[in-house]
């Protein structure tokens, strides 16, 4: 499966000639009266806005013109609303470093965020659990509302508006790709046609327009994707009592994982991936029943079987015998009292991976390149990782005077990121499938596997390091 | 092209098998004539392998006319003589060869065979070799294909641009972050299609690119015309260096002659002209190929004939310049050599690397002395000045002086 997901371009250019033939056939021999931008980022979501920001604040891009195209309206930067938004993201330390490199993290700190120091992940069918934490109880990650991040990014973009232009309410409707190498009278740039009929030219187009990426479709890049038979329900929950609330909880139920992310001392965010029918039911049921459903999902031992329990405790004794250190007993998450009205939403889940991340004068980042199940909390972090890598390569290229759309550094970015993303995508998909079943052999396998992984600290540290890049 | 290859190398569909024979070394050899049509496009790695395969593409193939064909057998020695009338200069050549043993004796014959219409202008004022002009004319439209014929040159930018940029930045006090070389005037001699000129333009410098081949300048002009920023910063002229020496004397902060000195006729004159157009304290950057056995074996035999990394006929081994010779010419013209660094090309990965070893390609950076220095005369009475000159002379390795105290 990883082989399907991996791009065909690990060895650079022999495939490039073949790829050039796959480029869509609309050519442009028009005038060059339009402005030629150095980089156009299509899509102003979390990842697109962060990309434009990162380029705007990069030293070697001082002289360059960057444009961000966003189909939605500009969000007025007023006061932060009292109620928390139900769409939150878990930001890894690596992503936080990226955001602080262009000053957005300071704005986030001034608004609101929640750091969590520990993560407990356990099985619904057995006692097995794994506890992640850093040795000195450093922050493992941050839970931030998506709106807060976007607000911070918008403020930073405004501060650098001489270099980065943002066009709101502009949707690109057509793209025209250049010939492989300069032929007589054909423009070597990418031409973008906007909804209002105006055109732009750019040396590099970055597609950050989400998992139904128009850029990716226009370029004809093949996307390996499938829909999961699960939808995610998100909601903002009020806890029964105020606690320190710096632990992220996730339990794998046979129907799908349920996760509780801390937002404040009394509030947590719910992400419950479950079957489509159950998700629809959860969203429409009344509040009391919903709260009961959540509590029992976290606390109930209904799916335990004696066989698995005894097999699990057997391994637990063995581990305790070999490694008599701190025993991680299963802790229970805080109980939920209320749910915020109108904060229950559901959205479908799927997996997607673009076979190629780059083409001549085109690069894909974020969900346009890869879409993942939220069980590992990695979706937006992979996007931020793409940004770090691409900005690094573009910055070096700009300092070397290279043409920004040249394949040499774009292929390095692609190799770099495909290696990381393919592994993570494959692992997440494997976990999802492994934990979707109640079949005893698999439950036994995953119980022992989880307990063994929990016992081996270097392995846990490796996992945390990989996920927090 | 006539190819002699050991059995085991692939025969591609474009070759006509002329004979199989067993040489004295008891190896089976086969002899074939390949129709060479055009240059394949592909990465350097696949081109390297493609060079070994040598397919034929019908697009531009000109059929060679076999005018005479004689075969002479003898017990100990097998020699074939086959004359092919060349149509496109760079694709075919007249060759004679003998096959006897493992040593490719025909190679030494090839060295002395140059095309009949080549005339070297020995006594002219120009440093431009017209045969070189013809070589490059044939490939004038291929410059900007990053995976085509000129892929190694595109890839060499990864070394040359930082080399030039970093050495020039040492002379600039406050550079602007986005345009580090802004304010510098640079002359790119033998700019070709502008492969090196454009990156320097993007870094903020005002660059003038000159090349004796008109077609190259046209390609370069056309390519830069699409980028409004580069259009303003770069200027191209189809001329040779000698023609602009008078009007541009002492106007350039840097002169770059990359992959050029192995194509000029008169190196001494060329360097003198470079020196004349440089401001005092200006930099001269040269990248070229060393004249060694290794550069013959790898640079000509392997790169041109076998692997097709470099188009055939691009280089002539006699014109290669060793770093010692280059240094002595530079020093004798008042340029002090600051850096000589070796460069190595990996044909599989398509990347260049810096190296301690200068026996293949190398880059040199020399600076024109800021005070007008003429060659120091041997007799000098004043003590103070002799000491100053001794310090100068220690830089000039090529200048041997005996200073009398």
PDB file of N, CA and C in Angstrom, chain A residues 13-14 16-17 20 32 36 59-65 181-189 201 203 396 398-404 406-408 412, chain B residues 41-44 46 141-142 144-147 157-158 161-162 165-166 169 175 177-180 198-200 202-203 222-223 225-229 233 351:
ATOM      1  N   UNK A  13      14.748  12.748 -12.792  1.00  0.00           N
ATOM      2  CA  UNK A  13      14.195  13.143 -14.082  1.00  0.00           C
ATOM      3  C   UNK A  13      13.815  12.121 -15.150  1.00  0.00           C
ATOM      4  N   UNK A  14      14.134  10.882 -15.122  1.00  0.00           N
ATOM      5  CA  UNK A  14      13.646  10.064 -16.250  1.00  0.00           C
ATOM      6  C   UNK A  14      12.138  10.126 -16.392  1.00  0.00           C
ATOM      7  N   UNK A  16      10.474  12.727 -15.771  1.00  0.00           N
ATOM      8  CA  UNK A  16      10.064  14.101 -16.076  1.00  0.00           C
ATOM      9  C   UNK A  16       9.617  14.216 -17.519  1.00  0.00           C
ATOM     10  N   UNK A  17      10.324  13.558 -18.400  1.00  0.00           N
ATOM     11  CA  UNK A  17       9.946  13.641 -19.808  1.00  0.00           C
ATOM     12  C   UNK A  17       8.559  13.052 -20.000  1.00  0.00           C
ATOM     13  N   UNK A  20       5.943  15.436 -18.631  1.00  0.00           N
ATOM     14  CA  UNK A  20       5.666  16.602 -19.466  1.00  0.00           C
ATOM     15  C   UNK A  20       4.620  16.285 -20.505  1.00  0.00           C
ATOM     16  N   UNK A  32       2.119  39.577 -22.832  1.00  0.00           N
ATOM     17  CA  UNK A  32       2.681  39.537 -21.490  1.00  0.00           C
ATOM     18  C   UNK A  32       2.406  40.849 -20.785  1.00  0.00           C
ATOM     19  N   UNK A  36       3.781  39.670 -13.822  1.00  0.00           N
ATOM     20  CA  UNK A  36       4.339  38.338 -13.624  1.00  0.00           C
ATOM     21  C   UNK A  36       4.693  38.223 -12.151  1.00  0.00           C
ATOM     22  N   UNK A  59      13.993  36.137   4.054  1.00  0.00           N
ATOM     23  CA  UNK A  59      14.941  37.185   3.661  1.00  0.00           C
ATOM     24  C   UNK A  59      15.244  37.168   2.180  1.00  0.00           C
ATOM     25  N   UNK A  60      15.342  35.987   1.594  1.00  0.00           N
ATOM     26  CA  UNK A  60      15.734  35.969   0.190  1.00  0.00           C
ATOM     27  C   UNK A  60      14.586  36.273  -0.752  1.00  0.00           C
ATOM     28  N   UNK A  61      13.394  36.478  -0.189  1.00  0.00           N
ATOM     29  CA  UNK A  61      12.253  36.807  -1.022  1.00  0.00           C
ATOM     30  C   UNK A  61      11.904  38.284  -0.963  1.00  0.00           C
ATOM     31  N   UNK A  62      12.846  39.084  -0.478  1.00  0.00           N
ATOM     32  CA  UNK A  62      12.567  40.521  -0.332  1.00  0.00           C
ATOM     33  C   UNK A  62      12.158  41.157  -1.634  1.00  0.00           C
ATOM     34  N   UNK A  63      12.789  40.690  -2.707  1.00  0.00           N
ATOM     35  CA  UNK A  63      12.637  41.342  -3.988  1.00  0.00           C
ATOM     36  C   UNK A  63      11.494  40.746  -4.804  1.00  0.00           C
ATOM     37  N   UNK A  64      10.871  39.692  -4.283  1.00  0.00           N
ATOM     38  CA  UNK A  64       9.936  38.927  -5.105  1.00  0.00           C
ATOM     39  C   UNK A  64       8.490  39.303  -4.818  1.00  0.00           C
ATOM     40  N   UNK A  65       7.647  38.981  -5.782  1.00  0.00           N
ATOM     41  CA  UNK A  65       6.221  39.306  -5.627  1.00  0.00           C
ATOM     42  C   UNK A  65       5.442  38.023  -5.396  1.00  0.00           C
ATOM     43  N   UNK A 181       9.955  23.241 -22.441  1.00  0.00           N
ATOM     44  CA  UNK A 181      10.997  24.254 -22.458  1.00  0.00           C
ATOM     45  C   UNK A 181      10.679  25.269 -23.525  1.00  0.00           C
ATOM     46  N   UNK A 182      11.321  26.404 -23.399  1.00  0.00           N
ATOM     47  CA  UNK A 182      10.811  27.583 -24.096  1.00  0.00           C
ATOM     48  C   UNK A 182      10.813  27.384 -25.591  1.00  0.00           C
ATOM     49  N   UNK A 183       9.654  27.490 -26.153  1.00  0.00           N
ATOM     50  CA  UNK A 183       9.530  27.418 -27.602  1.00  0.00           C
ATOM     51  C   UNK A 183       9.106  28.774 -28.106  1.00  0.00           C
ATOM     52  N   UNK A 184       9.235  28.964 -29.395  1.00  0.00           N
ATOM     53  CA  UNK A 184       9.029  30.300 -29.953  1.00  0.00           C
ATOM     54  C   UNK A 184       7.685  30.874 -29.555  1.00  0.00           C
ATOM     55  N   UNK A 185       7.708  32.084 -29.001  1.00  0.00           N
ATOM     56  CA  UNK A 185       6.494  32.853 -28.768  1.00  0.00           C
ATOM     57  C   UNK A 185       5.510  32.251 -27.792  1.00  0.00           C
ATOM     58  N   UNK A 186       5.892  31.263 -27.025  1.00  0.00           N
ATOM     59  CA  UNK A 186       4.941  30.817 -26.017  1.00  0.00           C
ATOM     60  C   UNK A 186       5.476  31.220 -24.662  1.00  0.00           C
ATOM     61  N   UNK A 187       4.595  31.752 -23.850  1.00  0.00           N
ATOM     62  CA  UNK A 187       5.029  32.246 -22.558  1.00  0.00           C
ATOM     63  C   UNK A 187       5.455  31.087 -21.663  1.00  0.00           C
ATOM     64  N   UNK A 188       6.572  31.214 -21.002  1.00  0.00           N
ATOM     65  CA  UNK A 188       7.009  30.109 -20.156  1.00  0.00           C
ATOM     66  C   UNK A 188       6.339  30.082 -18.786  1.00  0.00           C
ATOM     67  N   UNK A 189       5.412  31.039 -18.536  1.00  0.00           N
ATOM     68  CA  UNK A 189       4.820  31.099 -17.196  1.00  0.00           C
ATOM     69  C   UNK A 189       3.483  30.374 -17.148  1.00  0.00           C
ATOM     70  N   UNK A 201      -0.007  35.942 -14.383  1.00  0.00           N
ATOM     71  CA  UNK A 201       1.050  35.022 -14.792  1.00  0.00           C
ATOM     72  C   UNK A 201       1.939  34.786 -13.585  1.00  0.00           C
ATOM     73  N   UNK A 203       5.553  32.495 -12.014  1.00  0.00           N
ATOM     74  CA  UNK A 203       6.657  31.591 -12.274  1.00  0.00           C
ATOM     75  C   UNK A 203       6.492  30.284 -11.526  1.00  0.00           C
ATOM     76  N   UNK A 396      16.669  28.761  -0.783  1.00  0.00           N
ATOM     77  CA  UNK A 396      17.998  28.447  -1.314  1.00  0.00           C
ATOM     78  C   UNK A 396      18.036  28.721  -2.811  1.00  0.00           C
ATOM     79  N   UNK A 398      16.247  30.853  -4.496  1.00  0.00           N
ATOM     80  CA  UNK A 398      16.242  32.296  -4.745  1.00  0.00           C
ATOM     81  C   UNK A 398      17.622  32.881  -4.483  1.00  0.00           C
ATOM     82  N   UNK A 399      18.294  32.400  -3.454  1.00  0.00           N
ATOM     83  CA  UNK A 399      19.627  32.912  -3.150  1.00  0.00           C
ATOM     84  C   UNK A 399      20.646  32.462  -4.194  1.00  0.00           C
ATOM     85  N   UNK A 400      20.353  31.375  -4.899  1.00  0.00           N
ATOM     86  CA  UNK A 400      21.228  30.954  -5.976  1.00  0.00           C
ATOM     87  C   UNK A 400      20.798  31.510  -7.316  1.00  0.00           C
ATOM     88  N   UNK A 401      19.826  32.404  -7.316  1.00  0.00           N
ATOM     89  CA  UNK A 401      19.390  33.024  -8.556  1.00  0.00           C
ATOM     90  C   UNK A 401      18.648  32.085  -9.483  1.00  0.00           C
ATOM     91  N   UNK A 402      18.175  30.968  -8.961  1.00  0.00           N
ATOM     92  CA  UNK A 402      17.527  30.005  -9.846  1.00  0.00           C
ATOM     93  C   UNK A 402      16.108  30.418 -10.189  1.00  0.00           C
ATOM     94  N   UNK A 403      15.654  29.924 -11.331  1.00  0.00           N
ATOM     95  CA  UNK A 403      14.265  30.095 -11.717  1.00  0.00           C
ATOM     96  C   UNK A 403      13.403  29.337 -10.715  1.00  0.00           C
ATOM     97  N   UNK A 404      12.446  30.007 -10.070  1.00  0.00           N
ATOM     98  CA  UNK A 404      11.694  29.380  -8.985  1.00  0.00           C
ATOM     99  C   UNK A 404      10.870  28.183  -9.429  1.00  0.00           C
ATOM    100  N   UNK A 406      11.802  25.903 -11.443  1.00  0.00           N
ATOM    101  CA  UNK A 406      12.658  24.857 -12.001  1.00  0.00           C
ATOM    102  C   UNK A 406      12.506  23.548 -11.241  1.00  0.00           C
ATOM    103  N   UNK A 407      12.528  22.467 -11.971  1.00  0.00           N
ATOM    104  CA  UNK A 407      12.246  21.170 -11.356  1.00  0.00           C
ATOM    105  C   UNK A 407      13.316  20.712 -10.382  1.00  0.00           C
ATOM    106  N   UNK A 408      14.526  21.227 -10.498  1.00  0.00           N
ATOM    107  CA  UNK A 408      15.590  20.648  -9.672  1.00  0.00           C
ATOM    108  C   UNK A 408      15.288  20.779  -8.190  1.00  0.00           C
ATOM    109  N   UNK A 412      13.491  17.985  -5.202  1.00  0.00           N
ATOM    110  CA  UNK A 412      14.052  17.734  -3.871  1.00  0.00           C
ATOM    111  C   UNK A 412      12.981  17.886  -2.811  1.00  0.00           C
TER     112      UNK A 412
ATOM    113  N   UNK B  41      16.428  13.674 -25.546  1.00  0.00           N
ATOM    114  CA  UNK B  41      16.130  14.502 -24.398  1.00  0.00           C
ATOM    115  C   UNK B  41      15.842  13.589 -23.224  1.00  0.00           C
ATOM    116  N   UNK B  42      16.423  13.866 -22.140  1.00  0.00           N
ATOM    117  CA  UNK B  42      16.177  13.013 -20.976  1.00  0.00           C
ATOM    118  C   UNK B  42      17.094  13.507 -19.902  1.00  0.00           C
ATOM    119  N   UNK B  43      17.062  12.962 -18.756  1.00  0.00           N
ATOM    120  CA  UNK B  43      17.940  13.449 -17.704  1.00  0.00           C
ATOM    121  C   UNK B  43      19.357  13.039 -18.032  1.00  0.00           C
ATOM    122  N   UNK B  44      20.278  13.596 -17.319  1.00  0.00           N
ATOM    123  CA  UNK B  44      21.667  13.259 -17.619  1.00  0.00           C
ATOM    124  C   UNK B  44      21.894  11.789 -17.342  1.00  0.00           C
ATOM    125  N   UNK B  46      19.757   9.272 -17.653  1.00  0.00           N
ATOM    126  CA  UNK B  46      19.255   8.436 -18.729  1.00  0.00           C
ATOM    127  C   UNK B  46      19.975   8.731 -20.020  1.00  0.00           C
ATOM    128  N   UNK B 141      19.376  26.121 -30.252  1.00  0.00           N
ATOM    129  CA  UNK B 141      18.016  26.181 -29.720  1.00  0.00           C
ATOM    130  C   UNK B 141      17.825  25.293 -28.513  1.00  0.00           C
ATOM    131  N   UNK B 142      18.881  24.589 -28.127  1.00  0.00           N
ATOM    132  CA  UNK B 142      18.697  23.610 -27.070  1.00  0.00           C
ATOM    133  C   UNK B 142      19.082  24.139 -25.701  1.00  0.00           C
ATOM    134  N   UNK B 144      17.902  26.005 -23.339  1.00  0.00           N
ATOM    135  CA  UNK B 144      17.077  26.111 -22.140  1.00  0.00           C
ATOM    136  C   UNK B 144      16.331  24.846 -21.778  1.00  0.00           C
ATOM    137  N   UNK B 145      16.650  23.756 -22.418  1.00  0.00           N
ATOM    138  CA  UNK B 145      16.053  22.501 -22.014  1.00  0.00           C
ATOM    139  C   UNK B 145      16.869  21.944 -20.850  1.00  0.00           C
ATOM    140  N   UNK B 146      16.294  21.986 -19.660  1.00  0.00           N
ATOM    141  CA  UNK B 146      17.092  21.621 -18.491  1.00  0.00           C
ATOM    142  C   UNK B 146      17.455  20.165 -18.437  1.00  0.00           C
ATOM    143  N   UNK B 147      16.748  19.349 -19.199  1.00  0.00           N
ATOM    144  CA  UNK B 147      17.105  17.941 -19.177  1.00  0.00           C
ATOM    145  C   UNK B 147      17.662  17.494 -20.511  1.00  0.00           C
ATOM    146  N   UNK B 157      25.405  25.383 -12.634  1.00  0.00           N
ATOM    147  CA  UNK B 157      25.037  26.644 -11.977  1.00  0.00           C
ATOM    148  C   UNK B 157      24.996  26.505 -10.473  1.00  0.00           C
ATOM    149  N   UNK B 158      24.697  25.290  -9.990  1.00  0.00           N
ATOM    150  CA  UNK B 158      24.655  25.072  -8.541  1.00  0.00           C
ATOM    151  C   UNK B 158      26.005  25.319  -7.898  1.00  0.00           C
ATOM    152  N   UNK B 161      27.248  29.695  -9.553  1.00  0.00           N
ATOM    153  CA  UNK B 161      26.574  30.897  -9.054  1.00  0.00           C
ATOM    154  C   UNK B 161      26.949  31.186  -7.598  1.00  0.00           C
ATOM    155  N   UNK B 162      26.893  30.181  -6.694  1.00  0.00           N
ATOM    156  CA  UNK B 162      27.352  30.478  -5.333  1.00  0.00           C
ATOM    157  C   UNK B 162      28.816  30.899  -5.280  1.00  0.00           C
ATOM    158  N   UNK B 165      28.845  34.498  -6.493  1.00  0.00           N
ATOM    159  CA  UNK B 165      28.096  35.331  -5.556  1.00  0.00           C
ATOM    160  C   UNK B 165      28.862  35.539  -4.272  1.00  0.00           C
ATOM    161  N   UNK B 166      29.392  34.435  -3.695  1.00  0.00           N
ATOM    162  CA  UNK B 166      30.064  34.560  -2.408  1.00  0.00           C
ATOM    163  C   UNK B 166      31.344  35.356  -2.519  1.00  0.00           C
ATOM    164  N   UNK B 169      30.321  38.940  -2.851  1.00  0.00           N
ATOM    165  CA  UNK B 169      29.752  39.510  -1.627  1.00  0.00           C
ATOM    166  C   UNK B 169      30.838  39.927  -0.648  1.00  0.00           C
ATOM    167  N   UNK B 175      24.969  44.516   1.740  1.00  0.00           N
ATOM    168  CA  UNK B 175      24.185  44.082   0.590  1.00  0.00           C
ATOM    169  C   UNK B 175      22.720  43.958   0.973  1.00  0.00           C
ATOM    170  N   UNK B 177      19.187  42.254   1.170  1.00  0.00           N
ATOM    171  CA  UNK B 177      18.868  40.830   1.277  1.00  0.00           C
ATOM    172  C   UNK B 177      18.278  40.210   0.008  1.00  0.00           C
ATOM    173  N   UNK B 178      17.363  40.858  -0.653  1.00  0.00           N
ATOM    174  CA  UNK B 178      16.732  40.192  -1.796  1.00  0.00           C
ATOM    175  C   UNK B 178      17.577  40.255  -3.056  1.00  0.00           C
ATOM    176  N   UNK B 179      18.434  41.270  -3.141  1.00  0.00           N
ATOM    177  CA  UNK B 179      19.242  41.466  -4.348  1.00  0.00           C
ATOM    178  C   UNK B 179      20.695  41.642  -3.913  1.00  0.00           C
ATOM    179  N   UNK B 180      21.345  40.550  -3.540  1.00  0.00           N
ATOM    180  CA  UNK B 180      22.683  40.705  -2.960  1.00  0.00           C
ATOM    181  C   UNK B 180      23.694  41.367  -3.888  1.00  0.00           C
ATOM    182  N   UNK B 198      21.364  34.765 -16.494  1.00  0.00           N
ATOM    183  CA  UNK B 198      20.070  34.996 -15.844  1.00  0.00           C
ATOM    184  C   UNK B 198      20.127  34.853 -14.327  1.00  0.00           C
ATOM    185  N   UNK B 199      20.738  33.798 -13.771  1.00  0.00           N
ATOM    186  CA  UNK B 199      20.814  33.755 -12.299  1.00  0.00           C
ATOM    187  C   UNK B 199      21.496  34.982 -11.705  1.00  0.00           C
ATOM    188  N   UNK B 200      22.563  35.451 -12.359  1.00  0.00           N
ATOM    189  CA  UNK B 200      23.231  36.624 -11.818  1.00  0.00           C
ATOM    190  C   UNK B 200      22.324  37.843 -11.910  1.00  0.00           C
ATOM    191  N   UNK B 202      19.085  37.728 -11.673  1.00  0.00           N
ATOM    192  CA  UNK B 202      18.097  37.585 -10.596  1.00  0.00           C
ATOM    193  C   UNK B 202      18.649  37.994  -9.262  1.00  0.00           C
ATOM    194  N   UNK B 203      19.955  37.877  -9.083  1.00  0.00           N
ATOM    195  CA  UNK B 203      20.550  38.273  -7.815  1.00  0.00           C
ATOM    196  C   UNK B 203      20.779  39.771  -7.745  1.00  0.00           C
ATOM    197  N   UNK B 222      15.450  36.115 -26.399  1.00  0.00           N
ATOM    198  CA  UNK B 222      14.076  35.623 -26.388  1.00  0.00           C
ATOM    199  C   UNK B 222      13.703  35.106 -25.011  1.00  0.00           C
ATOM    200  N   UNK B 223      14.636  34.372 -24.394  1.00  0.00           N
ATOM    201  CA  UNK B 223      14.307  33.773 -23.110  1.00  0.00           C
ATOM    202  C   UNK B 223      14.127  34.811 -22.023  1.00  0.00           C
ATOM    203  N   UNK B 225      13.177  37.840 -22.424  1.00  0.00           N
ATOM    204  CA  UNK B 225      12.150  38.843 -22.720  1.00  0.00           C
ATOM    205  C   UNK B 225      10.860  38.607 -21.961  1.00  0.00           C
ATOM    206  N   UNK B 226      10.627  37.392 -21.490  1.00  0.00           N
ATOM    207  CA  UNK B 226       9.381  37.114 -20.791  1.00  0.00           C
ATOM    208  C   UNK B 226       9.393  37.590 -19.354  1.00  0.00           C
ATOM    209  N   UNK B 227      10.563  37.810 -18.809  1.00  0.00           N
ATOM    210  CA  UNK B 227      10.651  38.205 -17.406  1.00  0.00           C
ATOM    211  C   UNK B 227      10.970  39.687 -17.334  1.00  0.00           C
ATOM    212  N   UNK B 228      10.023  40.530 -16.939  1.00  0.00           N
ATOM    213  CA  UNK B 228      10.262  41.980 -16.967  1.00  0.00           C
ATOM    214  C   UNK B 228      11.435  42.431 -16.107  1.00  0.00           C
ATOM    215  N   UNK B 229      11.647  41.741 -15.003  1.00  0.00           N
ATOM    216  CA  UNK B 229      12.757  42.137 -14.122  1.00  0.00           C
ATOM    217  C   UNK B 229      14.093  41.869 -14.801  1.00  0.00           C
ATOM    218  N   UNK B 233      17.542  44.129 -16.379  1.00  0.00           N
ATOM    219  CA  UNK B 233      18.870  44.013 -15.775  1.00  0.00           C
ATOM    220  C   UNK B 233      19.910  43.432 -16.716  1.00  0.00           C
ATOM    221  N   UNK B 351      24.700  15.784 -10.846  1.00  0.00           N
ATOM    222  CA  UNK B 351      25.124  16.896 -10.005  1.00  0.00           C
ATOM    223  C   UNK B 351      26.633  17.089 -10.048  1.00  0.00           C
TER     224      UNK B 351
END
